[in-house]
Amino acid sequence: MFDQTFVDGTQKTRKPYTIVLSLLIQIGAIGILILIPLIYTEALPSAQLKSMLVAPPPPPPPPPPPPPQQVQKVQPKPVVKQFVANQLMAPKVIPKNINKIEEAAPPPDAGMGVVGGSGEAGGAAGGVMGGVLGGVPGAPPPPPPPKKAAPTGPVRVGGQVAEANLIKKVQPVYPPLAKSARVSGTVEFSAVISKEGNIENLQLVRGHPLLVNAAKEAVLQWKYRPTMLNGQAVEVITSIIVNFTLSQ
């Protein structure tokens, strides 16, 4: 019985056209199954097709703009002129309410000065002819202007201003090493000129190292006229430039 359930592998078909025919039949059956829904479209669910093909409704239109606000014009109340050309005019309509105008009493005249007054309250002592009523004593003279305080620190001035006050100028000696190396140029210092006109706090700003010492020795011997500010001698800060040329 079990021998009949197994197929011997040696008993295979030797007809290839049967395989091709079976493959063509299967392909034709599948094609028919695919073409039937395309030919008979009425068999498809119409409700689902309509829901897929119908376009969505358009969006609602925007709300209308609000109406413009009406500007209420306030008409000014007519002003009733009581005076025309400095003349009081009678009203044309009897007013309902009448405002009562009360004038304040003038201040008392006691104590006002008179011509030739004796210096009582409100009058000028020893009144003179042509004086006016209510004269007041002469105003005190204005106080003298305050004196400007002298500056507590040095005042900066330009190099040309300081050079105008120079009364003693010592020329620097050209260093032989710099002359042999043919070095020339300028040396600039920043210095404080004391109240007596002496050089103090001499500081180098720029210059060649071979020329600095010679320029410093010469500048320390310079003498200036004291700088005056508001009648007082003050210290000033200035720039000093020393020139070195090979022709000197």
Tab-separated table of C-alpha atoms in Angstrom:
chain	number	residue	atom	x	y	z
A	1	MET	CA	0.000	0.000	0.000
A	2	PHE	CA	2.800	2.375	0.891
A	3	ASP	CA	4.593	1.601	-2.286
A	4	GLN	CA	1.751	3.118	-4.309
A	5	THR	CA	1.916	6.505	-2.414
A	6	PHE	CA	5.423	7.349	-3.552
A	7	VAL	CA	6.266	8.341	-7.044
A	8	ASP	CA	9.418	7.131	-8.452
A	9	GLY	CA	11.719	9.960	-9.506
A	10	THR	CA	12.705	8.106	-12.601
A	11	GLN	CA	9.188	8.226	-14.085
A	12	LYS	CA	9.294	11.879	-15.239
A	13	THR	CA	7.545	13.264	-18.303
A	14	ARG	CA	9.540	13.650	-21.397
A	15	LYS	CA	7.030	15.944	-23.250
A	16	PRO	CA	8.057	19.660	-22.829
A	17	TYR	CA	5.139	21.024	-24.852
A	18	THR	CA	2.778	19.984	-22.031
A	19	ILE	CA	4.599	22.349	-19.639
A	20	VAL	CA	4.329	25.251	-22.092
A	21	LEU	CA	0.654	24.538	-22.704
A	22	SER	CA	-0.062	24.459	-18.957
A	23	LEU	CA	1.781	27.777	-18.481
A	24	LEU	CA	-0.195	29.451	-21.283
A	25	ILE	CA	-3.512	28.230	-19.848
A	26	GLN	CA	-2.639	29.655	-16.392
A	27	ILE	CA	-1.593	33.023	-17.861
A	28	GLY	CA	-4.812	33.227	-19.899
A	29	ALA	CA	-6.939	32.463	-16.817
A	30	ILE	CA	-5.200	35.193	-14.805
A	31	GLY	CA	-5.626	37.712	-17.644
A	32	ILE	CA	-9.369	36.946	-17.896
A	33	LEU	CA	-9.758	37.509	-14.142
A	34	ILE	CA	-8.039	40.884	-14.489
A	35	LEU	CA	-10.025	42.048	-17.565
A	36	ILE	CA	-13.488	41.139	-16.253
A	37	PRO	CA	-13.635	44.044	-13.700
A	38	LEU	CA	-12.364	46.483	-16.339
A	39	ILE	CA	-15.027	45.473	-18.879
A	40	TYR	CA	-18.027	45.223	-16.561
A	41	THR	CA	-17.563	48.426	-14.483
A	42	GLU	CA	-21.182	48.486	-13.318
A	43	ALA	CA	-20.383	45.621	-10.995
A	44	LEU	CA	-17.898	47.812	-9.046
A	45	PRO	CA	-19.111	49.557	-5.842
A	46	SER	CA	-20.346	52.939	-7.117
A	47	ALA	CA	-20.581	54.538	-3.678
A	48	GLN	CA	-16.866	54.087	-3.038
A	49	LEU	CA	-15.931	55.363	-6.524
A	50	LYS	CA	-18.066	58.503	-6.111
A	51	SER	CA	-16.491	59.293	-2.760
A	52	MET	CA	-13.038	59.024	-4.320
A	53	LEU	CA	-13.807	61.029	-7.512
A	54	VAL	CA	-15.949	63.856	-6.105
A	55	ALA	CA	-13.921	67.047	-5.417
A	56	PRO	CA	-14.099	68.520	-1.894
A	57	PRO	CA	-16.380	71.530	-1.417
A	58	PRO	CA	-14.733	74.960	-1.810
A	59	PRO	CA	-13.807	76.863	1.369
A	60	PRO	CA	-16.367	79.316	2.708
A	61	PRO	CA	-15.926	82.941	1.609
A	62	PRO	CA	-14.224	85.321	4.067
A	63	PRO	CA	-16.495	87.400	6.287
A	64	PRO	CA	-17.291	90.888	5.020
A	65	PRO	CA	-15.173	93.740	6.440
A	66	PRO	CA	-16.691	95.710	9.304
A	67	PRO	CA	-18.458	98.893	8.316
A	68	PRO	CA	-16.397	102.095	8.697
A	69	GLN	CA	-16.919	103.995	11.883
A	70	GLN	CA	-18.863	107.159	11.462
A	71	VAL	CA	-17.045	110.213	12.722
A	72	GLN	CA	-19.340	112.399	14.696
A	73	LYS	CA	-18.676	116.044	14.092
A	74	VAL	CA	-19.028	118.164	17.171
A	75	GLN	CA	-20.344	121.547	16.290
A	76	PRO	CA	-18.878	124.285	18.462
A	77	LYS	CA	-21.285	126.264	20.490
A	78	PRO	CA	-21.821	129.742	19.174
A	79	VAL	CA	-20.053	132.366	21.215
A	80	VAL	CA	-22.222	135.282	22.107
A	81	LYS	CA	-20.271	138.490	21.767
A	82	GLN	CA	-21.099	140.947	24.477
A	83	PHE	CA	-18.698	143.639	23.325
A	84	VAL	CA	-18.410	144.997	19.799
A	85	ALA	CA	-15.858	147.764	19.256
A	86	ASN	CA	-15.542	148.178	23.029
A	87	GLN	CA	-19.303	148.728	23.350
A	88	LEU	CA	-21.579	146.551	25.432
A	89	MET	CA	-24.315	145.009	23.283
A	90	ALA	CA	-27.721	143.996	24.582
A	91	PRO	CA	-28.401	140.223	24.322
A	92	LYS	CA	-30.955	139.104	21.751
A	93	VAL	CA	-32.242	136.237	23.918
A	94	ILE	CA	-32.923	136.373	27.630
A	95	PRO	CA	-30.531	133.870	29.247
A	96	LYS	CA	-31.887	131.327	31.679
A	97	ASN	CA	-29.014	131.661	34.152
A	98	ILE	CA	-27.292	134.942	34.897
A	99	ASN	CA	-23.732	134.698	36.241
A	100	LYS	CA	-22.970	137.143	38.975
A	101	ILE	CA	-19.623	138.865	38.472
A	102	GLU	CA	-17.898	140.033	41.616
A	103	GLU	CA	-14.847	142.246	41.299
A	104	ALA	CA	-12.148	141.893	43.930
A	105	ALA	CA	-11.447	144.960	46.026
A	106	PRO	CA	-8.155	146.720	45.189
A	107	PRO	CA	-5.320	146.358	47.728
A	108	PRO	CA	-4.990	149.126	50.298
A	109	ASP	CA	-2.773	152.049	49.368
A	110	ALA	CA	-1.222	152.310	52.822
A	111	GLY	CA	2.543	152.419	52.870
A	112	MET	CA	3.096	153.504	49.257
A	113	GLY	CA	5.858	155.996	48.619
A	114	VAL	CA	5.090	159.562	47.606
A	115	VAL	CA	7.088	162.422	46.198
A	116	GLY	CA	9.626	163.460	48.800
A	117	GLY	CA	8.779	160.457	50.993
A	118	SER	CA	10.494	160.001	54.316
A	119	GLY	CA	11.456	156.365	53.834
A	120	GLU	CA	8.364	154.695	55.310
A	121	ALA	CA	7.185	151.236	54.391
A	122	GLY	CA	6.942	150.946	50.610
A	123	GLY	CA	8.543	154.383	49.957
A	124	ALA	CA	12.071	155.309	49.036
A	125	ALA	CA	14.109	157.124	51.671
A	126	GLY	CA	14.665	160.744	50.711
A	127	GLY	CA	12.197	160.777	47.818
A	128	VAL	CA	13.055	162.969	44.857
A	129	MET	CA	11.003	165.052	42.473
A	130	GLY	CA	9.395	162.975	39.762
A	131	GLY	CA	9.067	159.891	41.979
A	132	VAL	CA	6.141	157.530	41.416
A	133	LEU	CA	3.661	156.160	43.874
A	134	GLY	CA	4.561	152.792	45.292
A	135	GLY	CA	8.291	153.394	44.881
A	136	VAL	CA	10.625	150.718	46.271
A	137	PRO	CA	14.130	151.136	47.671
A	138	GLY	CA	16.994	150.872	45.186
A	139	ALA	CA	18.063	147.263	44.429
A	140	PRO	CA	21.404	146.243	45.954
A	141	PRO	CA	24.320	145.999	43.537
A	142	PRO	CA	24.879	142.538	42.048
A	143	PRO	CA	27.487	140.402	43.770
A	144	PRO	CA	30.903	140.280	42.128
A	145	PRO	CA	31.493	137.297	39.846
A	146	PRO	CA	33.149	134.364	41.596
A	147	LYS	CA	36.816	133.938	41.009
A	148	LYS	CA	37.760	131.010	38.836
A	149	ALA	CA	39.498	128.357	40.848
A	150	ALA	CA	43.010	127.561	39.827
A	151	PRO	CA	43.417	124.127	38.186
A	152	THR	CA	44.603	121.433	40.551
A	153	GLY	CA	46.654	119.529	37.939
A	154	PRO	CA	48.822	120.331	34.937
A	155	VAL	CA	47.176	121.954	31.913
A	156	ARG	CA	47.906	120.484	28.478
A	157	VAL	CA	49.154	122.945	25.849
A	158	GLY	CA	50.413	122.496	22.321
A	159	GLY	CA	54.057	122.207	21.427
A	160	GLN	CA	54.031	125.524	19.541
A	161	VAL	CA	52.604	127.366	22.561
A	162	ALA	CA	55.274	125.945	24.838
A	163	GLU	CA	58.029	126.716	22.315
A	164	ALA	CA	56.989	130.383	22.326
A	165	ASN	CA	57.753	130.526	26.076
A	166	LEU	CA	61.185	128.868	25.678
A	167	ILE	CA	63.893	131.215	26.972
A	168	LYS	CA	66.857	128.808	27.169
A	169	LYS	CA	67.469	126.097	24.580
A	170	VAL	CA	70.526	123.847	24.669
A	171	GLN	CA	71.335	122.124	21.381
A	172	PRO	CA	72.015	118.371	21.698
A	173	VAL	CA	75.432	116.925	20.841
A	174	TYR	CA	75.242	114.577	17.875
A	175	PRO	CA	76.379	111.135	19.091
A	176	PRO	CA	79.498	110.029	17.160
A	177	LEU	CA	78.205	106.463	16.842
A	178	ALA	CA	74.964	107.678	15.308
A	179	LYS	CA	76.837	110.009	12.951
A	180	SER	CA	79.168	107.248	11.797
A	181	ALA	CA	76.150	104.991	11.245
A	182	ARG	CA	74.487	107.914	9.419
A	183	VAL	CA	71.423	107.749	11.690
A	184	SER	CA	69.152	110.829	11.692
A	185	GLY	CA	65.584	111.646	12.644
A	186	THR	CA	63.512	113.120	15.443
A	187	VAL	CA	63.108	112.270	19.114
A	188	GLU	CA	59.794	113.158	20.770
A	189	PHE	CA	59.259	113.568	24.520
A	190	SER	CA	56.292	114.284	26.766
A	191	ALA	CA	57.192	116.567	29.678
A	192	VAL	CA	55.693	118.635	32.462
A	193	ILE	CA	56.818	122.271	32.708
A	194	SER	CA	56.726	123.339	36.352
A	195	LYS	CA	55.488	126.675	37.643
A	196	GLU	CA	59.123	127.876	37.653
A	197	GLY	CA	59.605	126.845	33.983
A	198	ASN	CA	61.772	123.734	34.580
A	199	ILE	CA	61.448	120.392	32.790
A	200	GLU	CA	59.937	117.663	34.958
A	201	ASN	CA	58.699	114.112	34.354
A	202	LEU	CA	60.381	113.772	30.954
A	203	GLN	CA	59.106	110.655	29.148
A	204	LEU	CA	60.114	109.251	25.755
A	205	VAL	CA	57.385	108.951	23.103
A	206	ARG	CA	59.398	107.862	20.072
A	207	GLY	CA	62.907	108.110	18.662
A	208	HIS	CA	65.979	106.151	17.592
A	209	PRO	CA	67.849	104.535	20.532
A	210	LEU	CA	71.178	106.044	19.414
A	211	LEU	CA	69.717	109.568	19.619
A	212	VAL	CA	67.565	109.365	22.770
A	213	ASN	CA	70.236	109.933	25.437
A	214	ALA	CA	71.767	112.967	23.709
A	215	ALA	CA	68.329	114.538	23.222
A	216	LYS	CA	67.344	113.856	26.840
A	217	GLU	CA	70.488	115.472	28.265
A	218	ALA	CA	69.875	118.608	26.212
A	219	VAL	CA	66.148	118.933	26.956
A	220	LEU	CA	66.638	118.639	30.723
A	221	GLN	CA	68.655	121.914	30.557
A	222	TRP	CA	65.907	123.888	28.784
A	223	LYS	CA	64.203	126.747	30.592
A	224	TYR	CA	60.676	128.092	29.960
A	225	ARG	CA	58.799	131.220	30.940
A	226	PRO	CA	56.086	130.305	33.521
A	227	THR	CA	52.641	129.786	31.975
A	228	MET	CA	50.040	132.142	33.527
A	229	LEU	CA	46.339	131.256	33.871
A	230	ASN	CA	43.964	133.738	35.540
A	231	GLY	CA	46.968	135.589	36.899
A	232	GLN	CA	48.542	132.467	38.445
A	233	ALA	CA	51.436	130.319	37.296
A	234	VAL	CA	50.377	126.760	36.496
A	235	GLU	CA	52.038	123.522	35.451
A	236	VAL	CA	51.561	122.478	31.838
A	237	ILE	CA	52.001	119.267	29.874
A	238	THR	CA	53.508	119.614	26.414
A	239	SER	CA	55.312	117.726	23.668
A	240	ILE	CA	58.982	118.385	22.889
A	241	ILE	CA	60.555	117.354	19.577
A	242	VAL	CA	64.332	117.320	18.971
A	243	ASN	CA	65.607	117.038	15.386
A	244	PHE	CA	68.921	115.376	14.415
A	245	THR	CA	70.313	115.990	10.920
A	246	LEU	CA	73.630	114.849	9.566
A	247	SER	CA	74.460	118.364	8.379
A	248	GLN	CA	74.565	119.819	11.899
